[in-house]
Short mmCIF file of C-alpha atoms in Angstrom, two decimals:
data_model
loop_
_atom_site.label_atom_id
_atom_site.label_comp_id
_atom_site.label_asym_id
_atom_site.label_seq_id
_atom_site.Cartn_x
_atom_site.Cartn_y
_atom_site.Cartn_z
CA MET A 1 -68.91 60.85 -2.55
CA PHE A 2 -67.82 63.79 -4.74
CA ALA A 3 -67.71 61.02 -7.62
CA ALA A 4 -71.31 59.58 -6.93
CA SER A 5 -72.61 63.02 -6.85
CA GLN A 6 -70.61 63.59 -10.33
CA LYS A 7 -72.04 60.20 -11.56
CA ARG A 8 -75.77 61.39 -10.75
CA ASP A 9 -75.36 64.62 -12.39
CA CYS A 10 -73.86 62.94 -15.32
CA GLU A 11 -77.14 60.94 -15.91
CA ARG A 12 -79.07 63.57 -15.45
CA ILE A 13 -77.26 64.96 -18.34
CA CYS A 14 -77.78 62.66 -20.44
CA ARG A 15 -81.35 61.77 -19.91
CA LEU A 16 -82.02 65.48 -20.69
CA LEU A 17 -80.31 65.07 -23.92
CA ASP A 18 -81.94 61.54 -24.36
CA VAL A 19 -78.17 59.88 -24.97
CA PRO A 20 -77.47 56.77 -22.86
CA PHE A 21 -74.97 56.97 -19.92
CA GLN A 22 -72.51 54.15 -20.47
CA LYS A 23 -70.46 52.72 -17.41
CA ASN A 24 -68.06 51.36 -19.78
CA GLY A 25 -67.86 54.48 -21.63
CA VAL A 26 -64.86 57.10 -21.54
CA LEU A 27 -66.88 58.92 -18.74
CA GLY A 28 -68.43 56.10 -17.12
CA GLN A 29 -64.52 54.43 -16.30
CA ARG A 30 -63.28 58.11 -15.15
CA ILE A 31 -66.31 58.24 -12.64
CA HIS A 32 -65.40 54.92 -11.59
CA LEU A 33 -61.53 55.44 -11.14
CA ASN A 34 -62.37 58.41 -9.40
CA LYS A 35 -64.54 56.52 -6.64
CA MET A 36 -61.33 54.49 -5.90
CA SER A 37 -59.57 55.03 -2.85
CA THR A 38 -55.73 56.31 -3.06
CA GLN A 39 -54.62 52.88 -1.68
CA ASP A 40 -56.68 50.86 -4.55
CA VAL A 41 -55.34 53.29 -7.20
CA THR A 42 -51.83 52.53 -6.14
CA LEU A 43 -52.35 48.80 -5.91
CA GLN A 44 -53.84 48.96 -9.49
CA TYR A 45 -51.04 51.46 -10.73
CA TYR A 46 -48.45 48.94 -9.73
CA SER A 47 -50.57 46.09 -11.14
CA VAL A 48 -50.39 47.58 -14.60
CA LEU A 49 -46.77 48.57 -14.14
CA ALA A 50 -45.66 44.77 -13.53
CA GLU A 51 -47.53 43.76 -16.58
CA LEU A 52 -45.48 46.18 -18.69
CA CYS A 53 -42.47 44.73 -17.27
CA ALA A 54 -43.58 40.86 -17.93
CA GLY A 55 -44.39 41.87 -21.46
CA TRP A 56 -40.53 43.53 -22.05
CA PRO A 57 -38.53 41.15 -24.16
CA SER A 58 -36.45 39.21 -22.32
CA ARG A 59 -34.20 37.72 -24.97
CA ARG A 60 -30.58 38.69 -25.55
CA GLN A 61 -29.51 41.71 -26.89
CA ALA A 62 -27.21 42.22 -29.88
CA PRO A 63 -24.02 44.32 -28.70
CA ASP A 64 -24.86 47.22 -30.48
CA ALA A 65 -28.47 47.50 -29.47
CA LYS A 66 -29.89 50.43 -28.04
CA PRO A 67 -30.94 51.19 -25.09
CA MET A 68 -29.08 48.26 -23.40
CA VAL A 69 -31.73 46.58 -21.02
CA PRO A 70 -29.83 44.68 -18.01
CA LYS A 71 -31.36 41.22 -17.85
CA VAL A 72 -30.97 38.97 -14.63
CA MET A 73 -31.46 34.92 -14.18
CA MET A 74 -33.41 33.80 -10.91
CA ARG A 75 -35.52 31.50 -9.12
CA LEU A 76 -38.48 31.86 -7.34
CA GLY A 77 -40.82 30.17 -5.02
CA TYR A 78 -42.60 30.36 -1.69
CA LEU A 79 -43.62 28.26 0.93
CA ARG A 80 -46.79 28.68 3.52
CA SER A 81 -45.86 28.48 7.05
CA SER A 82 -48.19 27.91 10.05
CA ASP A 83 -48.95 31.09 11.26
CA ARG A 84 -50.46 33.02 8.09
CA GLN A 85 -47.04 34.02 6.87
CA ILE A 86 -45.29 33.32 3.60
CA ILE A 87 -41.61 32.18 3.26
CA LEU A 88 -40.82 34.05 -0.40
CA HIS A 89 -37.48 32.50 -1.63
CA VAL A 90 -35.21 34.42 -4.17
CA HIS A 91 -32.24 33.15 -5.63
CA ILE A 92 -30.56 35.74 -7.77
CA LEU A 93 -28.17 33.66 -10.11
CA ASN A 94 -26.48 35.94 -12.66
CA GLY A 95 -26.95 38.99 -15.32
CA PHE A 96 -26.15 40.31 -18.55
CA ASP A 97 -26.52 42.91 -20.82
CA VAL A 98 -25.69 45.68 -18.08
CA PRO A 99 -25.06 48.67 -19.47
CA ILE A 100 -21.80 50.42 -19.24
CA LEU A 101 -22.52 53.25 -16.37
CA ASP A 102 -19.03 54.19 -15.35
CA ARG A 103 -17.43 56.11 -18.64
CA ILE A 104 -14.08 56.16 -16.86
CA THR A 105 -14.07 52.18 -16.75
CA GLN A 106 -16.06 51.29 -19.57
CA SER A 107 -18.18 49.21 -17.31
CA SER A 108 -20.46 48.76 -14.58
CA ASP A 109 -20.18 47.49 -10.37
CA PRO A 110 -23.62 46.11 -10.63
CA TYR A 111 -25.73 44.72 -7.83
CA VAL A 112 -29.65 44.14 -7.58
CA ARG A 113 -31.81 45.63 -4.57
CA LEU A 114 -34.97 43.52 -3.59
CA GLU A 115 -38.02 45.19 -1.80
CA PHE A 116 -41.82 45.35 -1.96
CA TYR A 117 -43.98 47.51 -3.71
CA PRO A 118 -46.35 49.71 -2.99
CA ARG A 119 -44.52 51.30 0.12
CA CYS A 120 -48.01 52.01 2.07
CA PHE A 121 -48.38 48.44 2.40
CA PHE A 122 -44.55 47.42 3.06
CA PRO A 123 -43.02 50.10 4.61
CA LEU A 124 -39.33 49.74 4.81
CA ALA A 125 -39.11 49.82 8.45
CA ASP A 126 -41.11 46.30 8.80
CA PHE A 127 -39.92 45.01 5.37
CA PRO A 128 -36.41 46.14 5.05
CA ALA A 129 -35.01 46.16 1.55
CA GLN A 130 -32.13 43.48 0.86
CA THR A 131 -29.26 43.75 -1.76
CA THR A 132 -27.06 41.32 -3.36
CA LYS A 133 -23.31 42.07 -2.99
CA MET A 134 -21.40 44.44 -5.56
CA LYS A 135 -19.57 42.53 -8.62
CA LYS A 136 -16.96 45.29 -9.74
CA GLN A 137 -16.24 46.16 -13.36
CA THR A 138 -18.45 43.49 -15.12
CA LEU A 139 -21.25 43.69 -17.35
CA ARG A 140 -22.00 40.11 -16.87
CA PRO A 141 -22.17 39.70 -13.24
CA CYS A 142 -22.60 36.53 -11.28
CA TRP A 143 -24.11 36.93 -7.92
CA ASN A 144 -25.48 33.35 -6.88
CA GLU A 145 -27.21 34.75 -3.57
CA THR A 146 -30.25 33.60 -2.15
CA PHE A 147 -32.71 35.88 0.34
CA GLN A 148 -35.78 35.05 2.29
CA PHE A 149 -38.73 37.35 2.93
CA LEU A 150 -41.49 36.77 5.43
CA VAL A 151 -44.46 38.26 4.37
CA PRO A 152 -48.33 38.18 6.06
CA GLU A 153 -50.31 36.06 3.86
CA GLU A 154 -52.94 38.39 3.07
CA LEU A 155 -50.44 40.72 1.71
CA PHE A 156 -48.70 38.36 -0.40
CA PHE A 157 -51.92 37.62 -2.22
CA THR A 158 -52.97 41.33 -2.72
CA ASN A 159 -53.38 42.48 -6.34
CA GLY A 160 -50.84 44.90 -6.93
CA ALA A 161 -48.27 43.76 -4.39
CA CYS A 162 -45.21 43.21 -6.11
CA LEU A 163 -41.59 42.37 -5.67
CA CYS A 164 -39.57 45.00 -6.87
CA LEU A 165 -36.01 44.41 -8.14
CA SER A 166 -33.66 47.21 -9.34
CA VAL A 167 -30.13 46.74 -11.02
CA LEU A 168 -28.08 49.89 -10.02
CA ASP A 169 -24.47 50.70 -10.48
CA HIS A 170 -22.34 51.21 -7.26
CA ASP A 171 -20.74 54.38 -7.15
CA VAL A 172 -18.11 55.54 -4.43
CA LEU A 173 -18.00 59.24 -5.71
CA SER A 174 -21.30 59.93 -6.88
CA TYR A 175 -24.82 58.49 -6.95
CA ASN A 176 -25.83 55.02 -7.59
CA ASP A 177 -27.30 54.82 -11.17
CA LEU A 178 -30.33 53.11 -11.80
CA ALA A 179 -29.43 50.61 -14.84
CA GLY A 180 -33.19 48.84 -14.89
CA GLN A 181 -36.32 47.84 -12.72
CA ALA A 182 -38.47 44.68 -12.63
CA LEU A 183 -41.76 44.37 -10.80
CA ILE A 184 -43.22 40.63 -10.19
CA PRO A 185 -46.50 40.21 -8.71
CA LEU A 186 -46.28 38.18 -5.40
CA ALA A 187 -49.45 36.36 -6.29
CA SER A 188 -47.88 35.06 -9.78
CA ILE A 189 -44.95 33.24 -7.96
CA LYS A 190 -45.14 29.61 -7.64
CA ARG A 191 -45.72 27.65 -4.56
CA VAL A 192 -43.29 25.19 -3.50
CA LYS A 193 -42.81 21.77 -1.68
CA SER A 194 -39.72 22.93 0.07
CA LEU A 195 -37.11 25.74 -0.17
CA SER A 196 -34.46 22.99 -1.44
CA SER A 197 -32.91 23.60 -5.25
CA LYS A 198 -34.54 20.57 -6.10
CA HIS A 199 -38.17 21.69 -5.43
CA LEU A 200 -37.49 25.54 -6.71
CA PRO A 201 -38.92 26.10 -10.27
CA TYR A 202 -36.37 26.36 -13.21
CA PRO A 203 -34.27 29.40 -13.70
CA THR A 204 -36.39 32.57 -15.20
CA THR A 205 -34.61 35.24 -16.97
CA MET A 206 -36.54 39.10 -16.66
CA ALA A 207 -35.54 42.24 -18.37
CA PHE A 208 -35.00 45.13 -16.33
CA PRO A 209 -35.88 48.06 -18.45
CA LEU A 210 -35.84 51.62 -17.23
CA PRO A 211 -38.63 53.80 -16.13
CA THR A 212 -40.94 54.88 -19.47
CA ALA A 213 -43.59 57.35 -20.06
CA ARG A 214 -45.50 54.11 -21.00
CA GLN A 215 -46.16 53.52 -16.89
CA TYR A 216 -47.85 56.84 -16.80
CA THR A 217 -51.19 55.14 -17.20
CA GLU A 218 -54.63 56.53 -16.08
CA PHE A 219 -53.94 55.64 -12.28
CA PHE A 220 -50.80 57.12 -12.53
CA ARG A 221 -52.42 60.29 -13.58
CA ILE A 222 -54.99 60.27 -11.03
CA LEU A 223 -52.15 59.91 -8.41
CA LYS A 224 -50.79 63.24 -9.88
CA GLU A 225 -54.01 64.90 -9.71
CA ARG A 226 -54.58 63.88 -6.23
CA SER A 227 -51.10 64.41 -4.86
CA GLY A 228 -51.92 68.17 -4.12
CA LYS A 229 -54.05 67.09 -1.53
CA ASP A 230 -53.86 63.44 -0.44
CA THR A 231 -50.48 62.77 1.16
CA LEU A 232 -50.04 58.84 -0.24
CA ALA A 233 -50.80 60.29 -3.65
CA ARG A 234 -48.00 62.73 -3.39
CA GLU A 235 -45.27 60.05 -1.92
CA ILE A 236 -46.09 57.68 -5.03
CA TYR A 237 -46.28 60.55 -7.71
CA ASN A 238 -42.96 62.00 -6.18
CA TYR A 239 -41.00 58.85 -5.68
CA GLU A 240 -42.01 57.32 -9.30
CA LYS A 241 -41.59 60.75 -10.98
CA TYR A 242 -37.93 60.85 -9.28
CA VAL A 243 -37.09 57.49 -10.38
CA ARG A 244 -37.85 58.42 -13.88
CA ASP A 245 -36.44 61.65 -14.07
CA TYR A 246 -33.04 60.99 -12.52
CA ARG A 247 -32.36 57.63 -12.67
CA LEU A 248 -31.68 57.19 -9.13
CA LEU A 249 -33.51 55.89 -6.41
CA PRO A 250 -34.94 58.91 -3.93
CA PRO A 251 -33.18 59.34 -0.86
CA ASP A 252 -36.07 57.99 1.46
CA ALA A 253 -35.28 54.71 -0.39
CA LEU A 254 -32.46 54.16 2.28
CA ASP A 255 -30.15 52.14 0.12
CA GLU A 256 -27.79 50.68 1.90
CA LYS A 257 -25.15 50.92 -1.00
CA GLU A 258 -25.66 54.61 -1.34
CA THR A 259 -22.85 56.46 -0.13
CA ARG A 260 -23.64 59.73 -1.67
CA ALA A 261 -23.13 61.36 2.17
CA GLU A 262 -19.28 59.90 2.29
CA ALA A 263 -18.83 60.75 -1.58
CA LYS A 264 -19.79 64.31 -0.69
CA HIS A 265 -17.55 64.57 2.48
CA MET A 266 -14.42 62.57 0.68
CA PHE A 267 -14.74 65.21 -2.06
CA SER A 268 -15.04 68.33 0.51
CA ALA A 269 -11.80 66.91 2.17
CA LYS A 270 -9.93 66.46 -1.12
CA ILE A 271 -10.64 69.95 -2.27
CA LYS A 272 -9.53 71.24 1.20
CA ASP A 273 -6.29 69.65 0.99
CA PHE A 274 -5.95 70.59 -2.69
CA PHE A 275 -6.34 74.20 -1.55
CA ARG A 276 -4.08 74.06 1.34
CA GLU A 277 -1.23 72.51 -0.75
CA VAL A 278 -1.92 75.65 -2.85
CA VAL A 279 -1.54 77.88 -0.19
CA HIS A 280 1.44 76.48 1.38
#
């Protein structure tokens, strides 16, 4: 309603100044974006983010290349079921170019987390995240694990609905560091005849870059502007900002391999034991 009023006011001003009002101009586009619902803005934000991920170079890096961007080889396909549900099949094969995130061992303990974005369409309570096994002290992990998800057809083909994959480094005594993320539009995944290996598409390799300022598109700026009053905009803005600023998944990501609570308890117990020995 407010955006429509803005448009009418701008058209009046343009008529008074005897200049054309261009819908595709900067002002016209801005008004159009402001008219969009927060859900639609969120979908557009993730759609653009997926395009940025797809455009990232996935070729092997030289050992001295900086920053190191992890790559993961996988196979993806989906089947339609009889009750308007989609069965998504994800086969995580292996990874390489995983950066060193543990300075003590000069290695990493990588695992992959799989989930759906945006959360307003795929709440974790209904679509829980899944993770591969953690591989200890390697920069070239071999997982060879398969996952299946059941997704309603209308959600699967929604523009902006994505499969988000995160490569993380497991740390018992601290936080699980984010090595990189990749978003895949669900609608871009190929349909297969069956879920047998012979019918799945050939493996594809994707780069998993860390969040950068490039993702702060016009859609993200609108979410930021609305975050003061709009709950959904605030959730998306805070989540994405947290991931980029700290390179960690926020607590509400409910990462099953996150041991920060156990780590704090263990560290606290060790400190108490240390002082007990000193006193005695």
